[in-house]
Structure formats: C-alpha cells, structure tokens
mmCIF file of C-alpha atoms in Angstrom:
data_model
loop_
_atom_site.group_PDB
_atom_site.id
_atom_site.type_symbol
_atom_site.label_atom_id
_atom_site.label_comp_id
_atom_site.label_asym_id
_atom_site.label_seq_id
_atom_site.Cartn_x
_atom_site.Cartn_y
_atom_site.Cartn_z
ATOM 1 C CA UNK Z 1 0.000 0.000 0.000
ATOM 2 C CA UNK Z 2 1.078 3.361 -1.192
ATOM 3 C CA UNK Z 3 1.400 6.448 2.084
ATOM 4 C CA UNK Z 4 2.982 9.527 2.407
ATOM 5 C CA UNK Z 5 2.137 10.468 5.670
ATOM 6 C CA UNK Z 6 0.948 8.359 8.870
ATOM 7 C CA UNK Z 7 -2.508 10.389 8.909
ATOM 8 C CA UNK Z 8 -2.858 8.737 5.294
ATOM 9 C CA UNK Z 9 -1.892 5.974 6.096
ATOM 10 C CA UNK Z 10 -4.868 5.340 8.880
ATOM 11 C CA UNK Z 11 -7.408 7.074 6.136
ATOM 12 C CA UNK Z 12 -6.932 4.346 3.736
ATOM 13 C CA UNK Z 13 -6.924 1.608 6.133
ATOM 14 C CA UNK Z 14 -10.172 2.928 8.213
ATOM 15 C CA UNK Z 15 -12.229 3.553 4.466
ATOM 16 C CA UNK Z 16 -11.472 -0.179 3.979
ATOM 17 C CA UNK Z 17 -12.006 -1.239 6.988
ATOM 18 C CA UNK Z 18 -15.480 0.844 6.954
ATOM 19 C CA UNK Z 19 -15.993 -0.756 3.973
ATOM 20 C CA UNK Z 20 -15.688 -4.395 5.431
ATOM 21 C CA UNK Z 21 -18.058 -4.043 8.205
ATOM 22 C CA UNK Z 22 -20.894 -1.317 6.219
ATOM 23 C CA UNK Z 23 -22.179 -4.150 3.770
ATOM 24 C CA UNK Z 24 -22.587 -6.922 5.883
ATOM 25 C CA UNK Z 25 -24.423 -4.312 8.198
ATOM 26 C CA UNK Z 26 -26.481 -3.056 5.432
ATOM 27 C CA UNK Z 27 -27.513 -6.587 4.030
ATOM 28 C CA UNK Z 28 -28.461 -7.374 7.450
ATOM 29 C CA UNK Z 29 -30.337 -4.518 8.445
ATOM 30 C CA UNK Z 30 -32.700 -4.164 4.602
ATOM 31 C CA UNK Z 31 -32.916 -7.988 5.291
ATOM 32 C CA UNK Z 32 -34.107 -7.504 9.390
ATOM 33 C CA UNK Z 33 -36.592 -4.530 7.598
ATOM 34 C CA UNK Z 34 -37.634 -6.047 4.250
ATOM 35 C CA UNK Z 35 -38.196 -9.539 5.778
ATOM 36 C CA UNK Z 36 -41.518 -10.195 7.573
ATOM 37 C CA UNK Z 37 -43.439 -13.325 9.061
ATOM 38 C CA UNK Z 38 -41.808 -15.650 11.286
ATOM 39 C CA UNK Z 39 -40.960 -19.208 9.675
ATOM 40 C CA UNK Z 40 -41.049 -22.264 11.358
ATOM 41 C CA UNK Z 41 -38.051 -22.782 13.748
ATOM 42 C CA UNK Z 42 -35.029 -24.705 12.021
ATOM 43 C CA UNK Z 43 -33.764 -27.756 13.611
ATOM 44 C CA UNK Z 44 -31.737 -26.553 16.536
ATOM 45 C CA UNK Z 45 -28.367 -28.704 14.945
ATOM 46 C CA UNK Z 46 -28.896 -25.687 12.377
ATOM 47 C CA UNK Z 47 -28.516 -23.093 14.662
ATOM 48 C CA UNK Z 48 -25.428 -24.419 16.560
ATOM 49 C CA UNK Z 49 -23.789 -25.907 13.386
ATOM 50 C CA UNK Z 50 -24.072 -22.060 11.487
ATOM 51 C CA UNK Z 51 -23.155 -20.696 15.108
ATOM 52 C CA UNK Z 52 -19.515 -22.757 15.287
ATOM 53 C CA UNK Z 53 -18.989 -21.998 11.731
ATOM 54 C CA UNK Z 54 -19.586 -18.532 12.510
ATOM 55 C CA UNK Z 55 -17.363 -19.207 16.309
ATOM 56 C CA UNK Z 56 -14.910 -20.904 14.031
ATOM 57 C CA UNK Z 57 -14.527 -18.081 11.716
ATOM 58 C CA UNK Z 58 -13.715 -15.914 14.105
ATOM 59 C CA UNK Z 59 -11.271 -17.757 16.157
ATOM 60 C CA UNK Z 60 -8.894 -18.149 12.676
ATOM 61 C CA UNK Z 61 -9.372 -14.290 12.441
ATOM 62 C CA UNK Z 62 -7.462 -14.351 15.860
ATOM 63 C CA UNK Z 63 -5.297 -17.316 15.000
ATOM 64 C CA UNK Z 64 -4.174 -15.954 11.868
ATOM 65 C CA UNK Z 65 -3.564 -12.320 12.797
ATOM 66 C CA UNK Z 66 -1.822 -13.298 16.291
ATOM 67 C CA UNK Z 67 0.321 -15.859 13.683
ATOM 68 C CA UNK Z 68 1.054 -13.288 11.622
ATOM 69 C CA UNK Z 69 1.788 -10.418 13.516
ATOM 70 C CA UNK Z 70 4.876 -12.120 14.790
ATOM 71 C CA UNK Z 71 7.127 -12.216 11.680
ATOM 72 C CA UNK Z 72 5.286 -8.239 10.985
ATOM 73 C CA UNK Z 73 7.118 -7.260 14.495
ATOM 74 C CA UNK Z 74 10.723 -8.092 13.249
ATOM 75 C CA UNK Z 75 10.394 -6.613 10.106
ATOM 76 C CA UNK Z 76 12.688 -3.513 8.888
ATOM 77 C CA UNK Z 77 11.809 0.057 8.861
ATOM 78 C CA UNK Z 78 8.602 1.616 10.069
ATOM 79 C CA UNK Z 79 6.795 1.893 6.869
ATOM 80 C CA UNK Z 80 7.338 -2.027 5.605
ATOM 81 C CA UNK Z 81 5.767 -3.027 9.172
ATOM 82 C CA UNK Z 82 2.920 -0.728 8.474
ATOM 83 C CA UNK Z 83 2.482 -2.499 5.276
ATOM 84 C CA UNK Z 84 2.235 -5.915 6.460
ATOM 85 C CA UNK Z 85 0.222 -4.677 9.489
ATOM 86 C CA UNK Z 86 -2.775 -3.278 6.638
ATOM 87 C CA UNK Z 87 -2.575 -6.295 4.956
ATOM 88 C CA UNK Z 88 -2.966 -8.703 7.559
ATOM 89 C CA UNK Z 89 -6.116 -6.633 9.335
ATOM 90 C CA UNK Z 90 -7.702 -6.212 6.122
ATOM 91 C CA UNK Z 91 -7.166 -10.445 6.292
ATOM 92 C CA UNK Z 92 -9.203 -10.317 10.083
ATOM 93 C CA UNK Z 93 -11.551 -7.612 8.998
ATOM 94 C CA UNK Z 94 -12.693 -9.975 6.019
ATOM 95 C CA UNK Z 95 -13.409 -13.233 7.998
ATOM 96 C CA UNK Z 96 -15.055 -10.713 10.645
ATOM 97 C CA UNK Z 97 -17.498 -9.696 7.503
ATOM 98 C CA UNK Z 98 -17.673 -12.941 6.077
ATOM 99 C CA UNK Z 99 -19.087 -14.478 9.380
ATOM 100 C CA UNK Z 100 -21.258 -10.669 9.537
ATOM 101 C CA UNK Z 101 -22.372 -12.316 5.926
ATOM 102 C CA UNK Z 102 -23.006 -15.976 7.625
ATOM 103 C CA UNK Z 103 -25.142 -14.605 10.120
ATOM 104 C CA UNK Z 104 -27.123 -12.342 8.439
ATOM 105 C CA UNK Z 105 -27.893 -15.504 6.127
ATOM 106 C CA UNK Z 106 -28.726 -17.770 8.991
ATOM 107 C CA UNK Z 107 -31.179 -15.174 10.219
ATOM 108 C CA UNK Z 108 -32.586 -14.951 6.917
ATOM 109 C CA UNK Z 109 -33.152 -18.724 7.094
ATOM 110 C CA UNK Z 110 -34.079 -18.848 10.103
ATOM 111 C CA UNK Z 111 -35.378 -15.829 11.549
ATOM 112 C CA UNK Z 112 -33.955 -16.898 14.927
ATOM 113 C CA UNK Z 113 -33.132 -14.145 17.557
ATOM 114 C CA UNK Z 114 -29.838 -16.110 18.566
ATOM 115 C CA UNK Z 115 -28.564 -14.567 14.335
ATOM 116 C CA UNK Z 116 -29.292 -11.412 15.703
ATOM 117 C CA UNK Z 117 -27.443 -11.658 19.477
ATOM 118 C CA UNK Z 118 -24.068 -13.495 17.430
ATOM 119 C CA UNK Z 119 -24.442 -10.375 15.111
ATOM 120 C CA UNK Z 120 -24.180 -7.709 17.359
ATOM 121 C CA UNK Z 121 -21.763 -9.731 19.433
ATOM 122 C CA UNK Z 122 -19.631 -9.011 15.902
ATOM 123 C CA UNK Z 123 -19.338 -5.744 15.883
ATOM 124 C CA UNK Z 124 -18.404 -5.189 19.054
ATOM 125 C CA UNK Z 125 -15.579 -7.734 18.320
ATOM 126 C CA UNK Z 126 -15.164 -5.166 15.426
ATOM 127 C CA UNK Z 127 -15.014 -2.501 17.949
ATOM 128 C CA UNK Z 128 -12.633 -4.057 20.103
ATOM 129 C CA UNK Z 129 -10.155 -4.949 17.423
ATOM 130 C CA UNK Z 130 -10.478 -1.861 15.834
ATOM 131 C CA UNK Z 131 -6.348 -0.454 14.857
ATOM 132 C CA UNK Z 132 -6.343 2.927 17.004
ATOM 133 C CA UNK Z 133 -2.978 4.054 16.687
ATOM 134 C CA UNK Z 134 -1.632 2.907 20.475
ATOM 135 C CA UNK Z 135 -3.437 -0.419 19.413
ATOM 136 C CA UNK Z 136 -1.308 -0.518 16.429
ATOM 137 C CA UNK Z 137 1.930 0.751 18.560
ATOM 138 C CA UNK Z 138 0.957 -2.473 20.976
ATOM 139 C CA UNK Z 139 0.602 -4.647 18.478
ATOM 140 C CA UNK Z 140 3.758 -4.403 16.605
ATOM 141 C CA UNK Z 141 5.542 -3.708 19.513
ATOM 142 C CA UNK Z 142 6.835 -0.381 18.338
ATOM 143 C CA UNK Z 143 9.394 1.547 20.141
ATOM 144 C CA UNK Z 144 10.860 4.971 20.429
ATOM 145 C CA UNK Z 145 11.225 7.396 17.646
ATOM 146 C CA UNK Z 146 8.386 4.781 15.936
ATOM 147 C CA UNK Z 147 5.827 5.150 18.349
ATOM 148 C CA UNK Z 148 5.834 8.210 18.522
ATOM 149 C CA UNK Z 149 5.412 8.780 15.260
ATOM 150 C CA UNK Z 150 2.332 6.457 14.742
ATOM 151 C CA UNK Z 151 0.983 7.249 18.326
ATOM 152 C CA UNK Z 152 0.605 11.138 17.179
ATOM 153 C CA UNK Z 153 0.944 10.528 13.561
ATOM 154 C CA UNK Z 154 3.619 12.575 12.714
ATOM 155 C CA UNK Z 155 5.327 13.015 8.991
ATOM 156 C CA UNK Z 156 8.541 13.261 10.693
ATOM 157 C CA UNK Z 157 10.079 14.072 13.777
#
C-alpha cells in the first residue's frame, strides 16, 4: 500500500475497513426490515452448526492475525511493518465480515433471535479490534522514535 504520511496511512486503512463491516451491516439490516413473518423454527443442529462456523470463523481471524503479527514485528523500517500490518487486518476484517455475511444468512433462514445476538456480538468484536494508533503501537511492539510517530501521527520528527 502506497502512504505519504501516517494520517494517510490510517485514512486508507479505516475507508477499507469501513468498507468491510458497512455491507454486511447493510444486508443485514434491509434484510431484518424487508423480511416479515416468522418461519417455522429450524432444527436446533442448524442453529449451533451455522453458530460454530460462525465461532470458528472468528477464532482463525485471531489465530491468523496473532500468527502473523509475529514475523510483521521483526520486520525492517517503520513503513514495511505498516504495510504488512494493513494487509494482515484487512485479512481479520474480512473473515469478521464474512461471518457478519453468515449470520445475516442464517437469520434470513431462520429468523432466529440467537442470528441477531451473534451479530451484534460481531461488531463489538469489530469494535474491540479496531487499529487505534496505540493499538497498532501495541501490536507491533513499536518503540521509540516509531511510536511516537504512529501514536501522534507525525510526517517526521
């Protein structure tokens, strides 16, 4: 990914990351409004085999970001960590929206309130993982002269 500055830096990766989590929200909510009349429950193997897909899903989100931020941390030079950084929580931001996507198609399905509870339960998983600039410092362990930089996203120092 292509940044001048650090404040341009968290602008591109915040659109995407907007981006990610807005149309899995928006497919759920015209789906929650649209939709109408109750169907007969599903099978209740349904609901708990779509639920530890959707559990699954986001425990390799975790897996594969806490795999991958390892090699990111001894990387070279501020801005090649920052690269590797976007591109491995645009990777966890995807399986967060693909298991958004999961759930708002097992509600479809299913019209079952438990959909609705794992949903919300996503995006404050979204919330929490959300890369604030000290969450970004903490998570590639940055130090110094580079923390302070991303911390206050400063050009230079």
């Amino acid at each position: 990914m292509n940044f001048l500055t650090i404040g341009q830096y968290f602008n591109k990766l915040y659109s995407l990351l907007f981006l990610l989590l807005i149309v899995p929200l928006l497919i759920f909510t015209t789906l929650y409004l649209l939709v109408t009349g109750p169907l007969p429950e599903p099978p209740l193997e349904y609901t708990i085999v779509l639920s530890a897909v959707v559990a699954l899903d986001w425990l390799m989100a975790m897996i594969f970001f806490n795999k991958k931020i390892k090699s990111v941390r001894n990387g070279q030079g501020l801005g090649a960590k920052l690269d590797k950084y976007f591109k491995i929580t645009i990777v966890r931001f995807s399986l967060l929206s693909s298991a958004s996507l999961m759930l708002a198609a097992g509600w479809f399905l299913s019209r079952s309130d438990i959909f609705t509870a794992m949903y919300l339960s996503g995006l404050v998983l979204a919330g929490v993982l959300w890369p604030t600039p000290g969450k970004v410092c903490g998570d590639l362990a940055l130090r110094g002269d580079e923390r302070v930089m991303v911390y206050y996203k400063k050009d230079r120092f």
